Amino acid sequence: MQLWADLHTHTVNSDGRGTIRENVEAAVQAGLKAVAITDHGPRGVGIGVKNLSVYRESGLEAARLEEELPVRVLVGAEANVTGTDGSLDIPAEVVDGLDLLVAGLHPFVRPDHGAEALSWLVPNQVARVSSFVRERLRAGNTKAMAEAVRKYPVDIVSHPNLMLAVDLDELARVCSRYDTAMEINTGHHYNKDDVARAAIRHGALISVNSDAHTPSGVGALSTGGALLQRMNVPPNQVINTRGDFPVGKFRRV
Ligand SMILES: [Zn+2]
Ligand SMILES: [Zn+2]
C-alpha cells in the first residue's frame, strides 16, 4: 500500500523539535507527495501554540516551501476537544483558513468552564492510573469526540483510544457518517488493531500518520502500512493512499 502523505506532524510552534522547513525537507527525503503541519491547539497545557496567528504564518511559510520543494505542504491543526459538548480550542474562523483539521482528546487541557474541569477533564487525568474511573469516563469521552465530529469539519480524529478511552464502535459510526478518518498513529504505542477493526466494521475512513515531533520521524508510516495489510484494509478506505483525493484540500465542502 502506497502511503504518500503524512497528515499529522508537529513543529517548534507547538511541542515539536523541528521547524516547518525541517519537517518538509524530511518529507521530501521520505519520498512523500504531501505533508501536513498540524501543531497543537492553544489549550494543550505546555504543548499548545502560543498564539492562533501561528496557523496563518505557517500557511505563508508552507506556500514559500511549496515553490521551492517538490511536495505539497498542508497547514492544519491538531485541535483539543475541550468539553463534552464537542467544542474545540480552534475558533471556526481559524478552522476556515486551514487545509485540514485534526481533532483529538488529550489529558492535560485547559477547559472552557470551571465545572467541566471537575466533571470531565480532571477525572480523565485520574483515569490514567485507575481502570475503574477510566471505564466510567469512556461514555463522556466518546460523546465529546462524536460531538466534535458532528459540529466541526474534522478530517481526522487523532489517535482514538490513546490514553483516554472511547467507544470505538460509536466513534466509527459517527466518523463514517461525516467522512471523518480514524487515525492509525504510528508515533504512539496503543491498541491500533481495535481502531482499524472498528473502522472496517462501520465503513469509516482511516488515516495513517506519524504524529512526528522531530523531523526524523516524518513519514515513518511503515508499521501502519503493515497493520493495514495484515488486516486487509482496502486502499480506497485509507485517505493517505487515495490517488483521487484532492491533495491540498482534504476538507469537506
Ligand atoms: Zn495528539
Ligand atoms: Zn499530535
Tab-separated table of N, CA and C and ligand atoms in Angstrom, residues 8 10 40 78 104-106 158-159 162 185 188 211, ligand 1:
chain	number	residue	atom	x	y	z
A	8	HIS	N	-0.065	14.383	9.868
A	8	HIS	CA	-0.075	14.783	11.279
A	8	HIS	C	1.369	14.881	11.760
A	10	HIS	N	4.246	17.715	14.032
A	10	HIS	CA	4.375	18.896	14.905
A	10	HIS	C	5.717	19.588	14.686
A	40	HIS	N	-0.430	21.660	17.832
A	40	HIS	CA	-1.478	21.527	18.845
A	40	HIS	C	-2.236	22.832	19.071
A	78	GLU	N	-3.948	20.299	15.163
A	78	GLU	CA	-4.495	19.209	15.968
A	78	GLU	C	-5.216	19.886	17.131
A	104	GLY	N	-8.546	15.784	18.561
A	104	GLY	CA	-8.370	14.635	19.432
A	104	GLY	C	-8.483	14.989	20.904
A	105	LEU	N	-8.514	13.934	21.698
A	105	LEU	CA	-8.572	14.072	23.158
A	105	LEU	C	-7.159	13.996	23.716
A	106	HIS	N	-6.851	14.920	24.614
A	106	HIS	CA	-5.544	14.930	25.278
A	106	HIS	C	-5.768	15.141	26.770
A	158	SER	N	-7.598	12.181	15.842
A	158	SER	CA	-6.252	11.686	16.153
A	158	SER	C	-6.277	10.613	17.248
A	159	HIS	N	-5.450	9.616	17.047
A	159	HIS	CA	-5.188	8.506	17.979
A	159	HIS	C	-6.352	8.147	18.902
A	162	LEU	N	-6.043	6.355	22.632
A	162	LEU	CA	-4.727	6.540	23.253
A	162	LEU	C	-4.927	7.359	24.533
A	185	ASN	N	-2.069	5.840	14.416
A	185	ASN	CA	-0.980	6.746	14.750
A	185	ASN	C	0.278	5.921	15.021
A	188	HIS	N	2.797	6.396	18.552
A	188	HIS	CA	2.484	6.024	19.937
A	188	HIS	C	2.170	4.533	20.007
A	211	ASP	N	2.521	11.455	13.482
A	211	ASP	CA	2.476	12.319	14.671
A	211	ASP	C	3.909	12.695	15.077
B	1	ZN	ZN	-2.374	14.115	19.851
